[in-house]
Amino acid sequence: MGIALLSFVPALAGLLLPRKLPRTPQTWLLAALAAALFVVLLTYLPVVSEVGHLEFDFPWVPELGLSLTLYLDGLALLFALIVTGIGAVILLYAGYYFEDSAERGRFYALLLGFMSAMLALVLAGNVLTLFIAWELTSLLSFLLISFKNEKEEARAGALQALIITGGGGLALFVGLLLLGTAAGSMRISDILANETLTQHPWYTPFTLLLFAGCFSKSAQFPLHFWLPGAMSAPTPASAYLHSATMVKAGIYLLARLYPPLHETLLWQNTLLLVGMSTLAVGALFALRQRDLKAALAYSTISQLGALTALCALPDYLGTKALLVGVLAHSLYKATLFLMVGAVDHQTGTRNLDELGGLRKTMPQWALVTVVAALSMAGFPPLLGFVAKETLLEAMLRQPLALFVVVFSAVLTVAMAVIMVWEVFFGESRSAAHHDEHHAQHPVPWQMLLGPLLLAAASILAGLNLEGFVTPLIDPTLEKEFELVLFPGFNLPFFISVIAFPSGLTLFSTRAIWRRARVPQPPDAAAIYRALVGSVERAADLVLRSQGGKIRYYLIVILVAMSLLMATGGLLRVFEQPWPFEFSGSTDVLKTALLLFTLGATLASVVFKNHLTATLCLGVAGYSIGGVFLLEPAPDVALVQFLVETLATVLLIIMLVKISPQARERAIANIWSNTRRGLARDIILSSIIGGGVALFALAAVLHRPIPQTIALWHLDNALPLVGIPDVVGAIITDFRAMDTVIEITVFGIVGLGVLTLLTVTKPVGDWPLRPLQALRSIDLRTLRIKRPTPEAPDAPPSAIFDTQTPGMRFATPLTRTIAKIVLPVALLLALAQLLYAGEGPGDGFTAGVTSGLGVALWYIVFGYGETRRRLRWLRPRRLIGGGIALVVLNAVVPMFFGYPFLAHLSFDLPLPANLHLSSTLVFEIGIFLTVFGSSSLVMQAIAQPRDVEEA
Amino acid sequence: MDNPLLLAPIFVPLAGAALAVLLARYLRVQHVIGLTVTLLAWLASLAVLYANWIGGVQVYRVGGYAPPYGIVLAADLLSALLEVMATTVVLAGMIYVLGCKDKCISLPAFMPLFLCMAAGLHGAFYTGDIFTFFVFQELMVLSSVVLVGISDNRLGVEAAIKYLLISSMGTLFLLVGIAAVYATFGTLTLADIARLLSGGERPVLAQAAAVMLMCAFLVKSAVFPFHFWQPDFHTAAPTPVHAILSSVVVKVGVYGLFRLTLLLFTAEAPLVRSLLLVLGLIGIFFGSLAALRTYDAKRMLAYSTFGQIGFILVGIGWGTPLALVGALVYTLNHAFIKASLLMLTGLVSSRMPNKSARLTEIGGAGNTMALINILYLLGGMALAGVPPLNGFISKLALVRGGIEAQSWLVIGLAVAAGLLTLMYMMRTWQLIFQRAPDPELHLKPYSDNPTAPALLIGLCVLLGVYAVPLVQLATEAVNRLGDPNLYIRAVLGG
């Protein structure tokens, strides 16, 4: 049971371990921890070989098939032992490899996290949990590769590795989901028990997707190139992740899913082909590297290829060789990597051209390296020899594959010799270089302990197969097998015998073939770069659509809209009859008014003078008001008239603030449109306008359902709300919440205008007030042009010239008029408020009326005087108070057990036919907000530019 | 049974806004008010979610008028979930505001506008009335326009005007669509319209209205080809506002599409769904590619929102139960991830001398900020769907939905585009946090406060590791959506 939590232990240790711990206790504690995990896992060996597999299941997100399942069988156990065993060695080594304690702490945190993820991967009993661990290993590998994050190549290598393994991970994700869905369960034990998967229609897709994931992770040709790029990782990380454990995750998954999936030609041929090409490519490229780590990376690739090929073989023929190969490779390759780290540490270089003769200064390392290299070359009696023998034995029935194996065995022998000879023997090629570093970076003896242990394991395991190796691989192999060091004089043995002299010959002729110019095969890294480049070019193309011209934005949006509407069934309205009929003279009048509206609107587009155009727009609005009046809907008409007046006044005042030159420029800009552009605009607007008109017409003409709520409102306005005016009842009662929100909108727009127009933007080298920004906008593209200092905008025509008392509009007559109008407007507003329910007019119109009165003041008296004389006018407080009053009025009924916004009526005897009810309070709130907001807007516009006030 | 808690997320911030206007001179008081009301709204939305889980659709009849004659607030599990998402992000945004050093934050109008935007957003999710929906989104749009206009970013005004123009197109579509609905059905209550539509009535305009409303929602969610306003508008916004706009405000349109296909126009849904699939896919590629190559870290996240909304649309487009669960989970998770990433980017750029987030300038700026570094990495992983963060749960649910829908081509393309997400997030992370900083870059000593993004990232981790509650809620929400009559009966009674 406890073993299920085992994989969390390293990560927890990484989190809990004090950062400030001195080197020795920290290092040994962690190494001991990993070793303890190793021992714990070892104790499960007999259990597993007895019962086959252990499984524990904890639910996680059952809806999505996620569960925390542990599945421990021989295969998982072997990998888990490698993860913890090699992990202990690496942790010990790393403690002395990093000199900076902060770096060491960071490295330990990442490495322990990785160890947890890797353990979780091999112990996972649910393909989704396995995938989670898989992604985590990719991510931690990314972080470890870019460990020296300030180096450009480290970052690039890390990103490349992440993109390749992450991309493979996505394929794997879909593959695993398909596999799990096909098997009917995400649990590995269920998938293994399913024998019909090879006949499933999804078999080919999910197998190929799984392959993509495994190949990317295990660096199979042609996705292998990220692995050499990943060598910027600190060497302990390379040794652990990129040779011993993570890169074998793909192999692990192939081996894991081998039983239910392998009995097809697709599986066998693909894996054999890919594995063999990887084997050959890796071995060939390894020989050409001068960077020791790159050479090791390619030799790892080659070994991974062999392991993949072993997964291809039918009838479990490759399993034995696979397990022995995984074990042997982990032991010798980790040793070699750690040696490179030590050499790098001592000499400051890992370039073969600069190394040599190190046996004098690092004799123990030389010894360790010889053992590991011999194991790699497959020299008896080391474990590597057994691995090679079993590999050859497994491949016996595949002549072509056998040839590739032999060929790369020869290359590997040469590689092993090179590595020993050119580093430790020969003469020291840059002695001064070595000496200089020698003094600074001696290799502590503790770093040697780990590699020594691994080398010893290679020897001992080879000598005593029965004791060390057989128990490890026995639980996985179902049938009887024999594993002996020397099986006799058979074909594999002869091949081994031939490989050694050939490899040595290759080694001794290295001076010749190194000079030979081998034609470079297509470099996969270049393909990757080209691919990324073309994606980026596509992206640049996409970005060009975001050109900043709002005209094009609107064109695209409107065209899309028209197309969608046309396909979406708007045209179906033509199939219906169109019952037009005029009834009476009002209809004729309405039609005339509408036509008038249309004409005025068109005129507003055509007139080049802004003021005339604005007035035309006002006329159009008034005509609509006229239609409402004929409806008859005097309430709505009044609102329409007032709003139209306010809008026109505001528009004109704002236009006047902009200098005539600037306005002319803007107009000229708009009319400088080409003929085609103009035609396009006209066509587009006609389509949209026509479409909306059609839509509205169709909506009005085809009313299949009786207007239930409208009738109900008509019937209930008086009985429920107590006012005869149904529009008022809807606004203040039936749909009062809409009104609350709408007046809030009105209020915040006032606040917004004030803030926008008065606040200086404090940004960068270009202090810009929004108003200036507005004026410097190119009206065609709506982009801000930087104001050029040479040609400042001409001063705006001064409608509110506040500095000088002599105003254009401030004649005695206008002053008197203004002084009279405001009180009258307020009085009118009061009347509208008090009798909101009976006659036309309500809180909103009252607010607008009063606001217009204030507007007149600003025009006549100018900003300064108006503010001085109308001290009682605090627009912001009116807005805040108004909204607060409305909300309060809405909440109060709740204290009396009525619903929110309920209508409360107080039957008080009041003169002059007045009613006191919550509606009145509501109307007052509306009035305050609207009045405040409209006078705030006026104040903001009238405000002289130099005054700072918010 | 009426549940007055439905009022709280809307009217408590609204009352707060009114108070904040009145007390505009006292910045501290404004802050206290802001925090209090957003906290209350958050608690209320959680309570509503709980009530919904226990007792089904929660309804409040405003003014006591029975639907369809008055306005009704109605929250089913979908609304309640999205509302919790919105209040959570708004609360985080408010916490960010309290520690934000931007000039515009200290303007007296900022807090009222911010609270109005919140009120509009919250109302849009809770209202059961299609016209009130319009009114709420108007409040939201106008507040956010002003908020962007007053931003410290000097492009704020330009962006605000562009948005105002394009948004008014969306508003027009919405209004015409609503008018058509009202003209044909004579009612504005969602449940009533759904009842009439499910009763077999097929007015001439039903399909056209569905498409019209869809267009309006697509404008709101900035979906291709209605998306042009979004990068400018979002990038120019002050950081906390940007976080809310890019994460939850764009989801109002998504919510509308859920309602459109699952409650109202169920008969027209196949047409809408196939359109959504196509537009979603285009959005995924458009947004991810643009994010890969744009020049600004904040803008990148704005583009990324296109892509992420695309994934959600694909989920809605598939329309199978599992795909809808995926889309819903994706919607929530993306909100938290995107908000936190934006805050983190804003945090780094708040230390830049000119507050810039341009990639050419910001390189290495985060090199010494260890906490922000880790948080951003976690956020980036979550956005790219790397386990065990919440983004992975969304991806898992969505892809399982796709497998359920057997829509192989779309799955393939969408998953492949996931790689682009990984690419642009990790590239930017490397650029900001891993590079050696430019020696001539003098960072300001103070930055915005990292509490809010830290809380959100914590939530992202939590929702990844302990995903059961959210997935169960979403599953139940989709189950209940499967029977529109549940909603109709709860709102209309009987």
Short mmCIF file of N, CA and C in Angstrom, two decimals, chain A residues 60 63-64 131-132 135-136 139 142-143 146 149-150 155 159 162-163 167 170 177 536 539-540 543 545-546 548 550 553 557 560-561 568 572 576 695 699 703-705 709 712-713 735 737-738 741 745 748 752 755 761-763 766 774 782 876 881 899-901, chain B residues 7 21 60 62-63 68-69 71 103 109 116 129 131-132 135-136 142-143 146 149 151-154 158 161-162 173 176 180 183 186 204-205 207 212 215 225 228 286 289 293 303 367 381 387 392 395 399-400 415 419 423 426-427 429-430 434-435 465 468 472:
data_model
loop_
_atom_site.label_atom_id
_atom_site.label_comp_id
_atom_site.label_asym_id
_atom_site.label_seq_id
_atom_site.Cartn_x
_atom_site.Cartn_y
_atom_site.Cartn_z
N TRP A 60 -9.58 9.64 -8.67
CA TRP A 60 -9.10 11.03 -8.73
C TRP A 60 -10.21 11.87 -9.37
N GLU A 63 -14.92 11.13 -13.56
CA GLU A 63 -15.68 11.57 -14.74
C GLU A 63 -14.81 11.58 -15.99
N LEU A 64 -13.52 11.84 -15.80
CA LEU A 64 -12.64 11.97 -16.96
C LEU A 64 -11.73 10.75 -17.10
N PHE A 131 0.59 9.60 -18.58
CA PHE A 131 0.82 10.76 -19.45
C PHE A 131 1.18 11.99 -18.63
N ILE A 132 0.51 12.16 -17.50
CA ILE A 132 0.82 13.33 -16.65
C ILE A 132 2.29 13.29 -16.25
N GLU A 135 4.56 14.12 -19.20
CA GLU A 135 4.69 15.55 -19.49
C GLU A 135 5.56 16.25 -18.46
N LEU A 136 5.41 15.81 -17.20
CA LEU A 136 6.22 16.44 -16.16
C LEU A 136 7.70 16.17 -16.41
N LEU A 139 8.85 18.52 -19.00
CA LEU A 139 8.97 19.89 -18.52
C LEU A 139 10.20 20.06 -17.64
N PHE A 142 13.15 20.20 -19.68
CA PHE A 142 13.27 21.55 -20.25
C PHE A 142 13.95 22.50 -19.26
N LEU A 143 13.51 22.42 -18.01
CA LEU A 143 14.09 23.33 -17.02
C LEU A 143 15.54 23.00 -16.73
N SER A 146 17.84 24.15 -19.62
CA SER A 146 18.12 25.59 -19.59
C SER A 146 18.57 26.02 -18.20
N ASN A 149 20.59 29.48 -17.42
CA ASN A 149 19.55 30.11 -18.24
C ASN A 149 20.02 31.36 -18.96
N GLU A 150 21.17 31.88 -18.57
CA GLU A 150 21.56 33.11 -19.24
C GLU A 150 22.30 32.83 -20.54
N ARG A 155 19.08 27.99 -23.64
CA ARG A 155 17.64 28.25 -23.77
C ARG A 155 17.09 27.68 -25.07
N LEU A 159 14.28 24.77 -25.41
CA LEU A 159 13.00 25.00 -26.08
C LEU A 159 12.79 23.97 -27.18
N LEU A 162 11.82 20.80 -25.70
CA LEU A 162 10.44 20.85 -25.20
C LEU A 162 9.43 20.77 -26.35
N ILE A 163 9.74 21.46 -27.44
CA ILE A 163 8.80 21.45 -28.56
C ILE A 163 8.70 20.04 -29.14
N GLY A 167 5.47 18.12 -28.46
CA GLY A 167 4.66 17.77 -29.63
C GLY A 167 4.36 16.28 -29.65
N LEU A 170 1.73 15.51 -27.19
CA LEU A 170 0.35 15.75 -27.62
C LEU A 170 -0.18 14.58 -28.45
N LEU A 177 -5.62 8.38 -25.25
CA LEU A 177 -7.07 8.52 -25.05
C LEU A 177 -7.83 7.59 -25.98
N GLU A 536 6.50 30.74 -38.32
CA GLU A 536 6.61 32.16 -37.97
C GLU A 536 6.21 33.05 -39.15
N ALA A 539 2.63 33.17 -39.23
CA ALA A 539 2.15 34.03 -38.15
C ALA A 539 2.26 35.50 -38.56
N ASP A 540 3.37 35.84 -39.21
CA ASP A 540 3.52 37.23 -39.63
C ASP A 540 2.44 37.61 -40.63
N LEU A 543 -0.64 38.25 -38.78
CA LEU A 543 -0.60 39.52 -38.06
C LEU A 543 -0.84 40.70 -38.98
N SER A 545 -3.09 41.03 -41.00
CA SER A 545 -4.51 41.35 -41.08
C SER A 545 -4.90 42.34 -39.99
N GLN A 546 -4.08 42.42 -38.94
CA GLN A 546 -4.39 43.31 -37.83
C GLN A 546 -3.70 44.65 -38.08
N GLY A 548 -4.72 47.79 -38.12
CA GLY A 548 -5.03 48.99 -37.37
C GLY A 548 -6.01 49.92 -38.07
N ILE A 550 -9.47 50.90 -39.01
CA ILE A 550 -10.80 50.49 -38.56
C ILE A 550 -11.75 50.35 -39.73
N TYR A 553 -11.47 46.84 -40.72
CA TYR A 553 -12.10 46.01 -39.69
C TYR A 553 -13.61 45.98 -39.89
N ILE A 557 -16.09 42.87 -40.83
CA ILE A 557 -17.16 42.50 -39.90
C ILE A 557 -18.53 42.55 -40.59
N ALA A 560 -18.93 39.81 -43.24
CA ALA A 560 -19.15 38.52 -42.58
C ALA A 560 -20.58 38.44 -42.06
N MET A 561 -20.99 39.53 -41.46
CA MET A 561 -22.35 39.59 -40.92
C MET A 561 -23.38 39.37 -42.03
N GLY A 568 -28.03 32.43 -43.14
CA GLY A 568 -28.74 32.06 -41.92
C GLY A 568 -30.24 32.17 -42.02
N ARG A 572 -35.18 33.97 -46.33
CA ARG A 572 -36.43 33.19 -46.36
C ARG A 572 -37.66 34.07 -46.19
N GLN A 576 -42.57 34.80 -47.85
CA GLN A 576 -43.84 35.12 -47.21
C GLN A 576 -44.52 36.27 -47.95
N PHE A 695 -35.08 42.91 -42.03
CA PHE A 695 -35.24 42.14 -40.80
C PHE A 695 -36.34 42.75 -39.94
N ALA A 699 -39.93 41.23 -39.11
CA ALA A 699 -40.31 40.98 -37.71
C ALA A 699 -41.67 41.58 -37.41
N ARG A 703 -46.13 38.47 -37.10
CA ARG A 703 -46.24 38.28 -35.66
C ARG A 703 -47.21 37.15 -35.43
N PRO A 704 -46.67 35.96 -35.28
CA PRO A 704 -47.58 34.82 -35.20
C PRO A 704 -48.23 34.67 -33.83
N ILE A 705 -47.65 35.30 -32.83
CA ILE A 705 -48.10 35.01 -31.48
C ILE A 705 -48.73 36.25 -30.87
N ILE A 709 -47.40 39.92 -23.27
CA ILE A 709 -47.00 40.79 -22.16
C ILE A 709 -47.44 42.22 -22.39
N TRP A 712 -50.95 42.52 -21.19
CA TRP A 712 -50.98 42.43 -19.73
C TRP A 712 -50.56 43.75 -19.12
N HIS A 713 -49.51 44.34 -19.69
CA HIS A 713 -49.05 45.63 -19.16
C HIS A 713 -50.14 46.68 -19.27
N ARG A 735 -40.48 47.02 -15.50
CA ARG A 735 -39.11 46.75 -15.90
C ARG A 735 -38.18 47.78 -15.24
N MET A 737 -35.78 47.46 -13.22
CA MET A 737 -34.36 47.14 -13.11
C MET A 737 -33.59 47.64 -14.33
N ASP A 738 -34.20 47.53 -15.51
CA ASP A 738 -33.56 48.07 -16.70
C ASP A 738 -33.26 49.55 -16.51
N ILE A 741 -30.29 50.27 -14.26
CA ILE A 741 -29.00 50.07 -14.93
C ILE A 741 -28.76 51.16 -15.96
N VAL A 745 -25.70 53.77 -16.38
CA VAL A 745 -24.91 53.96 -17.59
C VAL A 745 -24.80 55.45 -17.89
N ILE A 748 -22.37 57.08 -15.39
CA ILE A 748 -20.94 56.82 -15.53
C ILE A 748 -20.41 57.39 -16.84
N GLY A 752 -17.20 59.48 -17.01
CA GLY A 752 -16.16 59.07 -17.95
C GLY A 752 -15.73 60.22 -18.82
N THR A 755 -13.60 62.57 -16.85
CA THR A 755 -12.28 62.05 -16.58
C THR A 755 -11.43 62.05 -17.85
N LYS A 761 -2.44 62.50 -19.35
CA LYS A 761 -1.82 61.18 -19.29
C LYS A 761 -0.34 61.31 -19.02
N PRO A 762 0.12 60.67 -18.00
CA PRO A 762 1.49 60.89 -17.58
C PRO A 762 2.49 59.94 -18.22
N VAL A 763 2.26 59.53 -19.44
CA VAL A 763 3.08 58.43 -19.94
C VAL A 763 4.26 58.91 -20.76
N TRP A 766 5.69 61.60 -23.95
CA TRP A 766 4.64 62.23 -24.72
C TRP A 766 3.42 62.46 -23.87
N LEU A 774 -7.65 62.86 -29.04
CA LEU A 774 -8.80 62.78 -29.92
C LEU A 774 -8.60 63.65 -31.14
N LEU A 782 -8.21 56.29 -37.81
CA LEU A 782 -8.35 56.35 -36.37
C LEU A 782 -7.07 55.98 -35.66
N ARG A 876 -21.15 65.68 -9.69
CA ARG A 876 -20.70 64.34 -9.31
C ARG A 876 -21.53 63.81 -8.15
N GLY A 881 -25.46 60.51 -5.63
CA GLY A 881 -26.65 60.52 -4.80
C GLY A 881 -27.83 59.91 -5.52
N PRO A 899 -40.83 42.38 -2.26
CA PRO A 899 -39.67 42.07 -3.11
C PRO A 899 -38.85 43.31 -3.41
N PHE A 900 -37.65 43.06 -3.90
CA PHE A 900 -36.73 44.08 -4.36
C PHE A 900 -37.41 44.87 -5.47
N LEU A 901 -37.33 46.20 -5.38
CA LEU A 901 -37.89 47.10 -6.38
C LEU A 901 -39.42 47.04 -6.44
N LEU B 7 -29.53 38.95 -6.09
CA LEU B 7 -29.40 40.39 -6.30
C LEU B 7 -28.02 40.87 -5.91
N VAL B 21 -18.68 57.13 -5.88
CA VAL B 21 -18.80 58.42 -6.56
C VAL B 21 -18.95 59.52 -5.52
N TYR B 60 -35.21 34.89 -8.99
CA TYR B 60 -35.72 36.03 -8.24
C TYR B 60 -36.57 36.90 -9.15
N VAL B 62 -37.98 40.22 -9.87
CA VAL B 62 -37.75 41.60 -9.44
C VAL B 62 -39.08 42.34 -9.41
N GLY B 63 -39.30 43.06 -8.30
CA GLY B 63 -40.53 43.81 -8.15
C GLY B 63 -41.73 42.93 -7.87
N PRO B 68 -43.77 36.07 -17.48
CA PRO B 68 -42.90 36.89 -18.31
C PRO B 68 -43.22 38.39 -18.22
N TYR B 69 -44.04 38.82 -17.24
CA TYR B 69 -44.48 40.22 -17.27
C TYR B 69 -43.45 41.16 -16.67
N ILE B 71 -39.27 41.51 -14.84
CA ILE B 71 -37.92 41.02 -15.08
C ILE B 71 -37.62 39.93 -14.07
N LYS B 103 -1.06 55.24 -12.51
CA LYS B 103 -1.62 56.55 -12.21
C LYS B 103 -3.15 56.52 -12.27
N ALA B 109 -12.60 58.52 -10.56
CA ALA B 109 -13.63 57.81 -11.33
C ALA B 109 -13.31 56.34 -11.50
N CYS B 116 -18.91 49.37 -11.65
CA CYS B 116 -20.01 49.30 -12.62
C CYS B 116 -19.74 48.19 -13.63
N ASP B 129 -33.64 37.50 -18.56
CA ASP B 129 -34.42 38.32 -19.47
C ASP B 129 -33.48 38.83 -20.55
N PHE B 131 -33.64 41.25 -22.71
CA PHE B 131 -33.38 42.68 -22.84
C PHE B 131 -32.50 43.18 -21.71
N THR B 132 -32.74 42.66 -20.50
CA THR B 132 -31.89 43.05 -19.39
C THR B 132 -30.45 42.63 -19.64
N VAL B 135 -28.99 45.33 -21.50
CA VAL B 135 -28.71 46.50 -20.67
C VAL B 135 -27.45 46.30 -19.84
N PHE B 136 -27.32 45.11 -19.28
CA PHE B 136 -26.15 44.83 -18.46
C PHE B 136 -24.87 44.87 -19.29
N LEU B 142 -19.67 50.18 -21.67
CA LEU B 142 -19.35 51.60 -21.52
C LEU B 142 -18.35 51.83 -20.39
N SER B 143 -18.52 51.12 -19.27
CA SER B 143 -17.54 51.28 -18.20
C SER B 143 -16.16 50.89 -18.69
N VAL B 146 -14.46 53.49 -20.93
CA VAL B 146 -13.86 54.61 -20.21
C VAL B 146 -12.61 54.14 -19.47
N GLY B 149 -9.95 54.01 -21.83
CA GLY B 149 -9.60 55.35 -22.28
C GLY B 149 -8.72 56.10 -21.29
N SER B 151 -6.61 54.78 -19.30
CA SER B 151 -5.43 53.98 -18.95
C SER B 151 -4.14 54.79 -19.11
N ASP B 152 -3.11 54.36 -18.37
CA ASP B 152 -1.81 55.02 -18.50
C ASP B 152 -1.22 54.83 -19.88
N ASN B 153 -1.63 53.79 -20.53
CA ASN B 153 -1.13 53.51 -21.87
C ASN B 153 -1.64 54.58 -22.82
N ARG B 154 -0.72 55.21 -23.58
CA ARG B 154 -1.18 56.35 -24.36
C ARG B 154 -2.01 55.92 -25.57
N GLU B 158 -7.26 55.62 -28.41
CA GLU B 158 -7.46 55.06 -29.75
C GLU B 158 -8.16 53.71 -29.67
N ILE B 161 -11.80 53.99 -28.70
CA ILE B 161 -12.70 54.44 -29.78
C ILE B 161 -12.96 53.31 -30.76
N LYS B 162 -11.91 52.59 -31.11
CA LYS B 162 -12.10 51.46 -32.02
C LYS B 162 -13.12 50.49 -31.44
N PHE B 173 -26.44 44.44 -33.62
CA PHE B 173 -26.90 43.08 -33.92
C PHE B 173 -27.75 42.54 -32.78
N VAL B 176 -31.15 44.36 -32.59
CA VAL B 176 -32.06 43.94 -33.66
C VAL B 176 -32.53 42.51 -33.41
N ALA B 180 -36.27 41.40 -32.89
CA ALA B 180 -36.93 40.38 -33.70
C ALA B 180 -37.57 39.32 -32.81
N ALA B 183 -40.62 40.84 -31.33
CA ALA B 183 -41.70 40.99 -32.30
C ALA B 183 -42.36 39.65 -32.61
N GLY B 186 -43.31 38.11 -28.63
CA GLY B 186 -44.06 38.95 -27.71
C GLY B 186 -43.62 38.77 -26.27
N VAL B 204 -40.96 32.62 -39.00
CA VAL B 204 -40.07 32.83 -40.14
C VAL B 204 -38.69 33.28 -39.68
N LEU B 205 -38.71 34.14 -38.66
CA LEU B 205 -37.46 34.80 -38.30
C LEU B 205 -36.62 34.02 -37.31
N GLN B 207 -34.70 31.41 -37.32
CA GLN B 207 -33.33 31.08 -37.68
C GLN B 207 -32.50 32.35 -37.87
N MET B 212 -28.39 36.14 -35.97
CA MET B 212 -28.14 37.52 -35.55
C MET B 212 -27.58 37.56 -34.14
N CYS B 215 -24.08 36.29 -34.03
CA CYS B 215 -23.10 37.30 -34.45
C CYS B 215 -22.80 38.26 -33.31
N PRO B 225 -14.58 36.38 -37.66
CA PRO B 225 -13.90 37.60 -38.10
C PRO B 225 -14.37 38.86 -37.38
N PHE B 228 -11.38 42.08 -34.44
CA PHE B 228 -10.29 43.05 -34.63
C PHE B 228 -10.06 44.00 -33.47
N PHE B 286 -5.49 31.31 -35.75
CA PHE B 286 -5.24 32.74 -35.87
C PHE B 286 -4.61 33.27 -34.59
N LEU B 289 -1.07 31.66 -33.70
CA LEU B 289 0.00 32.13 -34.58
C LEU B 289 0.33 33.59 -34.28
N ARG B 293 4.06 35.61 -32.69
CA ARG B 293 4.93 36.57 -33.35
C ARG B 293 4.65 38.02 -33.00
N TYR B 303 -3.90 38.03 -27.81
CA TYR B 303 -4.08 37.15 -28.97
C TYR B 303 -4.36 35.73 -28.52
N ASN B 367 14.35 38.47 -14.48
CA ASN B 367 15.42 37.55 -14.10
C ASN B 367 15.61 37.43 -12.59
N MET B 381 2.38 26.97 -18.06
CA MET B 381 2.12 25.53 -18.17
C MET B 381 0.63 25.26 -18.19
N PRO B 387 0.04 19.01 -17.53
CA PRO B 387 -0.38 18.53 -16.23
C PRO B 387 0.67 18.87 -15.17
N PHE B 392 -4.70 21.33 -17.97
CA PHE B 392 -4.68 19.95 -18.46
C PHE B 392 -6.05 19.30 -18.32
N LYS B 395 -8.13 20.46 -21.11
CA LYS B 395 -7.75 19.83 -22.37
C LYS B 395 -8.24 18.39 -22.41
N VAL B 399 -10.78 17.03 -25.22
CA VAL B 399 -10.39 16.02 -26.20
C VAL B 399 -11.25 14.77 -26.05
N ARG B 400 -11.58 14.42 -24.80
CA ARG B 400 -12.48 13.28 -24.63
C ARG B 400 -13.84 13.58 -25.27
N VAL B 415 -5.46 19.83 -31.39
CA VAL B 415 -4.36 19.37 -30.55
C VAL B 415 -3.02 19.86 -31.09
N LEU B 419 0.34 22.82 -29.48
CA LEU B 419 1.79 22.94 -29.46
C LEU B 419 2.21 24.40 -29.61
N MET B 423 4.58 26.73 -27.30
CA MET B 423 5.71 27.43 -27.88
C MET B 423 5.71 28.89 -27.47
N MET B 426 6.26 29.39 -23.56
CA MET B 426 7.58 29.08 -23.02
C MET B 426 8.64 30.03 -23.59
N ARG B 427 8.46 30.43 -24.83
CA ARG B 427 9.37 31.40 -25.41
C ARG B 427 9.36 32.69 -24.62
N TRP B 429 8.27 33.15 -21.60
CA TRP B 429 8.79 32.92 -20.25
C TRP B 429 10.32 32.99 -20.26
N GLN B 430 10.90 32.29 -21.22
CA GLN B 430 12.37 32.32 -21.31
C GLN B 430 12.86 33.74 -21.51
N GLN B 434 14.38 34.29 -18.09
CA GLN B 434 15.61 33.51 -18.10
C GLN B 434 16.79 34.26 -18.66
N ARG B 435 16.53 35.22 -19.55
CA ARG B 435 17.63 35.96 -20.14
C ARG B 435 18.38 36.76 -19.10
N VAL B 465 -4.98 19.77 -9.36
CA VAL B 465 -4.73 18.60 -8.53
C VAL B 465 -6.04 18.05 -7.97
N VAL B 468 -11.91 17.36 -9.02
CA VAL B 468 -13.21 16.69 -8.95
C VAL B 468 -14.38 17.65 -8.80
N GLN B 472 -17.26 17.80 -11.55
CA GLN B 472 -18.60 17.31 -11.19
C GLN B 472 -19.66 18.40 -11.39
#
